[in-house]
mmCIF file of C-alpha atoms in Angstrom:
data_model
loop_
_atom_site.group_PDB
_atom_site.id
_atom_site.type_symbol
_atom_site.label_atom_id
_atom_site.label_comp_id
_atom_site.label_asym_id
_atom_site.label_seq_id
_atom_site.Cartn_x
_atom_site.Cartn_y
_atom_site.Cartn_z
ATOM 1 C CA MET A 1 132.478 166.952 124.503
ATOM 2 C CA LEU A 2 134.084 164.038 122.649
ATOM 3 C CA ILE A 3 135.065 164.585 119.004
ATOM 4 C CA THR A 4 135.865 161.529 116.886
ATOM 5 C CA SER A 5 135.857 162.948 113.346
ATOM 6 C CA LEU A 6 138.672 164.716 111.511
ATOM 7 C CA ASP A 7 135.976 166.543 109.540
ATOM 8 C CA ASN A 8 134.792 168.395 112.629
ATOM 9 C CA ASP A 9 135.176 172.182 112.206
ATOM 10 C CA ARG A 10 136.920 172.559 115.537
ATOM 11 C CA ILE A 11 139.496 169.934 114.570
ATOM 12 C CA LYS A 12 140.034 171.593 111.190
ATOM 13 C CA LYS A 13 140.764 174.836 113.070
ATOM 14 C CA TYR A 14 143.318 173.138 115.340
ATOM 15 C CA ILE A 15 145.104 171.719 112.303
ATOM 16 C CA LYS A 16 145.136 175.095 110.515
ATOM 17 C CA LEU A 17 146.832 176.672 113.540
ATOM 18 C CA LYS A 18 150.064 175.047 112.334
ATOM 19 C CA ASP A 19 150.132 177.866 109.779
ATOM 20 C CA ARG A 20 151.577 181.232 110.883
ATOM 21 C CA LYS A 21 149.128 183.286 108.811
ATOM 22 C CA TYR A 22 146.170 181.507 110.369
ATOM 23 C CA ARG A 23 147.587 181.998 113.873
ATOM 24 C CA LYS A 24 148.034 185.688 113.152
ATOM 25 C CA LYS A 25 144.498 185.959 111.768
ATOM 26 C CA THR A 26 142.821 184.185 114.706
ATOM 27 C CA LYS A 27 145.215 185.455 117.403
ATOM 28 C CA GLN A 28 145.348 181.896 118.742
ATOM 29 C CA PHE A 29 147.887 179.087 119.029
ATOM 30 C CA LEU A 30 148.262 175.588 120.461
ATOM 31 C CA VAL A 31 150.538 174.353 123.214
ATOM 32 C CA GLU A 32 151.338 170.691 123.776
ATOM 33 C CA GLY A 33 152.387 168.784 126.863
ATOM 34 C CA MET A 34 151.655 169.029 130.569
ATOM 35 C CA HIS A 35 154.377 171.580 131.410
ATOM 36 C CA LEU A 36 153.465 174.094 128.706
ATOM 37 C CA VAL A 37 149.747 173.710 129.355
ATOM 38 C CA LEU A 38 150.249 174.432 133.056
ATOM 39 C CA GLU A 39 152.429 177.481 132.298
ATOM 40 C CA ALA A 40 149.778 178.794 129.891
ATOM 41 C CA TYR A 41 147.126 178.133 132.565
ATOM 42 C CA LYS A 42 149.073 180.232 135.103
ATOM 43 C CA LYS A 43 149.164 183.060 132.560
ATOM 44 C CA GLY A 44 145.410 182.771 131.996
ATOM 45 C CA VAL A 45 145.573 182.513 128.208
ATOM 46 C CA ILE A 46 143.913 179.119 127.679
ATOM 47 C CA GLU A 47 140.652 179.184 125.706
ATOM 48 C CA GLU A 48 140.018 175.461 125.960
ATOM 49 C CA LEU A 49 141.770 172.328 127.140
ATOM 50 C CA ILE A 50 142.218 169.535 124.579
ATOM 51 C CA LEU A 51 142.632 166.044 126.025
ATOM 52 C CA GLU A 52 142.835 162.584 124.567
ATOM 53 C CA LYS A 53 139.810 160.507 125.536
ATOM 54 C CA ASP A 54 139.971 159.213 129.142
ATOM 55 C CA THR A 55 142.798 161.624 130.099
ATOM 56 C CA VAL A 56 142.216 163.482 133.368
ATOM 57 C CA LEU A 57 143.572 166.972 134.097
ATOM 58 C CA PRO A 58 141.611 168.765 136.841
ATOM 59 C CA LEU A 59 141.723 172.350 135.607
ATOM 60 C CA ASN A 60 138.637 174.552 135.686
ATOM 61 C CA LEU A 61 138.513 175.083 131.920
ATOM 62 C CA PRO A 62 136.225 174.223 128.990
ATOM 63 C CA THR A 63 137.501 170.813 127.854
ATOM 64 C CA ILE A 64 137.389 169.033 124.510
ATOM 65 C CA TYR A 65 138.105 165.297 124.326
ATOM 66 C CA ILE A 66 139.491 163.772 121.133
ATOM 67 C CA THR A 67 140.750 160.430 119.866
ATOM 68 C CA ASN A 68 144.365 159.347 119.507
ATOM 69 C CA GLU A 69 144.007 159.519 115.726
ATOM 70 C CA ILE A 70 143.040 163.194 115.965
ATOM 71 C CA ILE A 71 145.817 163.916 118.484
ATOM 72 C CA ASN A 72 148.328 162.615 115.939
ATOM 73 C CA LYS A 73 146.831 164.806 113.218
ATOM 74 C CA ILE A 74 146.896 167.983 115.320
ATOM 75 C CA SER A 75 150.282 167.512 116.974
ATOM 76 C CA THR A 76 153.570 168.851 115.592
ATOM 77 C CA MET A 77 155.622 166.529 117.818
ATOM 78 C CA GLU A 78 157.185 163.190 116.863
ATOM 79 C CA SER A 79 155.741 161.699 120.028
ATOM 80 C CA PRO A 80 152.459 163.566 120.531
ATOM 81 C CA SER A 81 151.224 164.431 123.992
ATOM 82 C CA ASN A 82 147.732 163.533 125.162
ATOM 83 C CA ILE A 83 147.411 167.014 126.691
ATOM 84 C CA MET A 84 147.063 170.187 124.608
ATOM 85 C CA ALA A 85 145.434 173.582 124.913
ATOM 86 C CA LEU A 86 144.067 176.258 122.601
ATOM 87 C CA CYS A 87 145.463 179.603 123.754
ATOM 88 C CA ASN A 88 144.752 183.245 123.004
ATOM 89 C CA MET A 89 147.691 185.445 122.134
ATOM 90 C CA PRO A 90 148.237 188.188 124.715
ATOM 91 C CA LYS A 91 147.637 191.664 123.352
ATOM 92 C CA ASN A 92 150.763 193.266 121.929
ATOM 93 C CA ASN A 93 151.922 194.917 125.143
ATOM 94 C CA GLN A 94 153.740 198.215 125.433
ATOM 95 C CA LEU A 95 157.396 198.702 126.185
ATOM 96 C CA SER A 96 157.920 198.558 129.941
ATOM 97 C CA GLY A 97 160.758 198.411 132.421
ATOM 98 C CA GLU A 98 164.370 199.522 132.139
ATOM 99 C CA ARG A 99 166.047 196.271 131.074
ATOM 100 C CA ILE A 100 165.202 195.557 127.460
ATOM 101 C CA LEU A 101 166.336 192.938 124.951
ATOM 102 C CA LEU A 102 165.852 193.787 121.268
ATOM 103 C CA LEU A 103 166.129 190.967 118.725
ATOM 104 C CA ASP A 104 166.816 191.932 115.127
ATOM 105 C CA GLY A 105 166.022 189.220 112.594
ATOM 106 C CA ILE A 106 166.572 186.074 114.669
ATOM 107 C CA GLN A 107 165.639 183.097 112.479
ATOM 108 C CA ASP A 108 166.326 179.912 114.424
ATOM 109 C CA PRO A 109 163.486 178.806 116.743
ATOM 110 C CA GLY A 110 165.935 177.190 119.176
ATOM 111 C CA ASN A 111 167.938 180.397 119.442
ATOM 112 C CA LEU A 112 164.852 182.485 120.120
ATOM 113 C CA GLY A 113 163.710 180.019 122.761
ATOM 114 C CA THR A 114 167.113 180.131 124.455
ATOM 115 C CA MET A 115 167.144 183.929 124.441
ATOM 116 C CA ILE A 116 163.685 184.121 125.997
ATOM 117 C CA ARG A 117 164.648 181.674 128.742
ATOM 118 C CA SER A 118 167.849 183.610 129.465
ATOM 119 C CA ALA A 119 165.977 186.916 129.479
ATOM 120 C CA VAL A 120 163.659 185.586 132.190
ATOM 121 C CA ALA A 121 166.580 184.076 134.113
ATOM 122 C CA PHE A 122 168.529 187.353 134.136
ATOM 123 C CA ASP A 123 165.662 189.741 134.921
ATOM 124 C CA VAL A 124 164.972 191.398 131.573
ATOM 125 C CA ASP A 125 161.700 193.361 131.657
ATOM 126 C CA THR A 126 160.725 193.424 127.977
ATOM 127 C CA ILE A 127 161.774 191.573 124.813
ATOM 128 C CA VAL A 128 161.202 193.314 121.475
ATOM 129 C CA LEU A 129 161.025 191.115 118.374
ATOM 130 C CA SER A 130 161.546 192.665 114.954
ATOM 131 C CA PRO A 131 158.832 191.705 112.418
ATOM 132 C CA ASP A 132 161.355 189.549 110.507
ATOM 133 C CA THR A 133 162.205 187.474 113.591
ATOM 134 C CA VAL A 134 160.891 183.897 113.648
ATOM 135 C CA ASP A 135 157.277 183.697 114.864
ATOM 136 C CA LEU A 136 157.018 183.597 118.656
ATOM 137 C CA TYR A 137 154.145 181.102 118.319
ATOM 138 C CA ASN A 138 156.037 178.675 116.088
ATOM 139 C CA ASP A 139 155.697 175.284 117.805
ATOM 140 C CA LYS A 140 159.491 174.852 117.994
ATOM 141 C CA VAL A 141 159.896 178.274 119.603
ATOM 142 C CA ILE A 142 157.162 177.530 122.138
ATOM 143 C CA ARG A 143 158.832 174.263 123.148
ATOM 144 C CA ALA A 144 162.287 175.856 123.267
ATOM 145 C CA THR A 145 161.087 178.520 125.712
ATOM 146 C CA GLN A 146 159.991 175.787 128.146
ATOM 147 C CA GLY A 147 157.051 177.992 129.091
ATOM 148 C CA MET A 148 159.164 181.058 129.896
ATOM 149 C CA MET A 149 157.435 182.997 127.103
ATOM 150 C CA PHE A 150 154.500 183.267 129.524
ATOM 151 C CA HIS A 151 156.650 184.960 132.178
ATOM 152 C CA ILE A 152 157.949 188.045 130.365
ATOM 153 C CA ASN A 153 156.575 191.001 128.407
ATOM 154 C CA ILE A 154 157.195 190.322 124.694
ATOM 155 C CA ILE A 155 156.236 192.733 121.920
ATOM 156 C CA THR A 156 156.710 192.744 118.160
ATOM 157 C CA SER A 157 157.754 196.049 116.604
ATOM 158 C CA GLU A 158 160.061 197.676 114.127
ATOM 159 C CA ILE A 159 163.299 198.267 116.021
ATOM 160 C CA LYS A 160 164.030 201.902 115.079
ATOM 161 C CA PRO A 161 160.871 203.451 116.619
ATOM 162 C CA ILE A 162 161.473 201.438 119.786
ATOM 163 C CA ILE A 163 165.053 202.730 119.957
ATOM 164 C CA GLU A 164 163.746 206.298 119.716
ATOM 165 C CA GLN A 165 161.399 205.555 122.603
ATOM 166 C CA ILE A 166 164.233 204.008 124.638
ATOM 167 C CA LYS A 167 166.483 207.009 124.015
ATOM 168 C CA SER A 168 163.741 209.320 125.293
ATOM 169 C CA LEU A 169 163.820 207.317 128.535
ATOM 170 C CA GLU A 170 167.594 207.854 128.781
ATOM 171 C CA ILE A 171 168.301 204.124 128.775
ATOM 172 C CA PRO A 172 171.739 203.277 127.310
ATOM 173 C CA ILE A 173 171.662 201.114 124.178
ATOM 174 C CA TYR A 174 174.279 198.400 123.749
ATOM 175 C CA GLY A 175 175.082 196.665 120.488
ATOM 176 C CA THR A 176 177.522 193.828 119.910
ATOM 177 C CA LYS A 177 180.690 194.482 117.964
ATOM 178 C CA VAL A 178 184.251 193.211 118.360
ATOM 179 C CA ASP A 179 185.817 196.298 116.774
ATOM 180 C CA TYR A 180 185.836 199.278 119.132
ATOM 181 C CA GLY A 181 183.752 197.347 121.627
ATOM 182 C CA LYS A 182 184.059 197.039 125.379
ATOM 183 C CA ASP A 183 184.606 193.702 127.093
ATOM 184 C CA ALA A 184 181.201 192.939 128.622
ATOM 185 C CA ARG A 185 182.919 191.873 131.844
ATOM 186 C CA LEU A 186 184.273 195.390 132.360
ATOM 187 C CA LEU A 187 180.958 197.216 132.521
ATOM 188 C CA LYS A 188 180.548 199.206 135.720
ATOM 189 C CA ASP A 189 177.573 198.670 138.017
ATOM 190 C CA LYS A 190 176.067 202.031 137.043
ATOM 191 C CA ASP A 191 176.023 200.899 133.397
ATOM 192 C CA LYS A 192 174.021 197.771 134.255
ATOM 193 C CA LYS A 193 171.133 199.267 136.203
ATOM 194 C CA LYS A 194 169.190 199.995 133.046
ATOM 195 C CA TYR A 195 169.987 199.037 129.474
ATOM 196 C CA ALA A 196 168.725 197.993 126.068
ATOM 197 C CA LEU A 197 170.736 195.189 124.461
ATOM 198 C CA ILE A 198 170.402 194.560 120.725
ATOM 199 C CA MET A 199 171.248 191.127 119.299
ATOM 200 C CA GLY A 200 171.062 190.270 115.616
ATOM 201 C CA ASN A 201 170.593 187.683 112.914
ATOM 202 C CA GLU A 202 172.599 184.452 113.082
ATOM 203 C CA GLY A 203 174.412 185.104 109.808
ATOM 204 C CA SER A 204 174.550 188.873 109.353
ATOM 205 C CA GLY A 205 174.221 190.206 112.890
ATOM 206 C CA VAL A 206 172.491 193.474 113.750
ATOM 207 C CA LYS A 207 171.676 195.676 110.752
ATOM 208 C CA GLU A 208 174.189 198.509 110.295
ATOM 209 C CA GLU A 209 171.568 201.246 110.445
ATOM 210 C CA ILE A 210 170.488 199.914 113.841
ATOM 211 C CA LEU A 211 174.044 199.469 115.117
ATOM 212 C CA ASP A 212 174.654 203.121 114.275
ATOM 213 C CA LEU A 213 172.016 204.082 116.848
ATOM 214 C CA CYS A 214 173.777 202.307 119.739
ATOM 215 C CA ASP A 215 175.481 204.237 122.531
ATOM 216 C CA GLU A 216 178.153 201.614 123.088
ATOM 217 C CA TYR A 217 179.341 198.286 121.710
ATOM 218 C CA LEU A 218 180.069 195.165 123.734
ATOM 219 C CA TYR A 219 182.001 192.025 122.953
ATOM 220 C CA ILE A 220 182.690 188.699 124.651
ATOM 221 C CA ALA A 221 186.345 187.845 125.212
ATOM 222 C CA THR A 222 186.981 184.278 123.997
ATOM 223 C CA ASN A 223 189.840 181.954 123.123
ATOM 224 C CA GLU A 224 191.518 183.168 119.915
ATOM 225 C CA SER A 225 190.704 179.918 118.139
ATOM 226 C CA VAL A 226 186.957 180.648 118.433
ATOM 227 C CA GLU A 227 185.778 182.918 115.648
ATOM 228 C CA SER A 228 182.258 183.506 116.981
ATOM 229 C CA LEU A 229 179.616 182.210 119.368
ATOM 230 C CA ASN A 230 176.085 181.058 118.670
ATOM 231 C CA VAL A 231 173.801 184.091 119.100
ATOM 232 C CA GLY A 232 171.712 182.355 121.751
ATOM 233 C CA VAL A 233 174.820 181.542 123.772
ATOM 234 C CA ALA A 234 176.253 185.042 123.281
ATOM 235 C CA THR A 235 172.999 186.653 124.429
ATOM 236 C CA SER A 236 172.943 184.493 127.543
ATOM 237 C CA ILE A 237 176.528 185.413 128.446
ATOM 238 C CA ILE A 238 175.988 189.158 128.010
ATOM 239 C CA LEU A 239 172.714 189.122 129.942
ATOM 240 C CA TYR A 240 174.484 187.272 132.755
ATOM 241 C CA GLU A 241 177.202 189.937 132.846
ATOM 242 C CA LEU A 242 174.608 192.717 132.826
ATOM 243 C CA ASN A 243 172.814 191.072 135.736
ATOM 244 C CA ARG A 244 175.885 190.563 137.953
#
């Protein structure tokens, strides 16, 4: 099917998917570019392939062809790709595994993308996003994950009920705190086999009422001239230490 009009209902839907509320309502989102489309294809979440006219991508999927003008209207990128896909959001999965990353109020899409990539790299089983964390299906988040969002269990939930569930599984909960914390490099192997790590908002960190529920606090030893690390970087370092 070739669509040439911006007034087409399908095209209007693609454009509206830039809005978080509409994505949440329809449980759908767009991905752009060959790499992300192929990662979404491996996950089996693509509803339909969207290609610029005369583009060839031999995937066994329903395919919509559109003009360059429409590509530019749909895309959120400065240099739009001629390959896109309409995807269905996976169902909000349940907590699983014994290596869990909880994110409390992360706001920057680049940080969330970095954390997801690091979680996959260092064998985290589940990521839990608080409801006030930036939308997982924000186009900047999707690009920042480099497709790794399709390779890990990610759920959205209030943090406190999840902590109660984790405690019932006898999984130790680590927060991040310089005062009274333990150098992450000094954790013993037995303390790394299973864990839940909580990381917080870029400006205010983890909420106090959530920190109070942690079993232990960790910190990253740095040069004295460095006051703090970017939360995405800090998460990556701690996950690396937990995976050693």
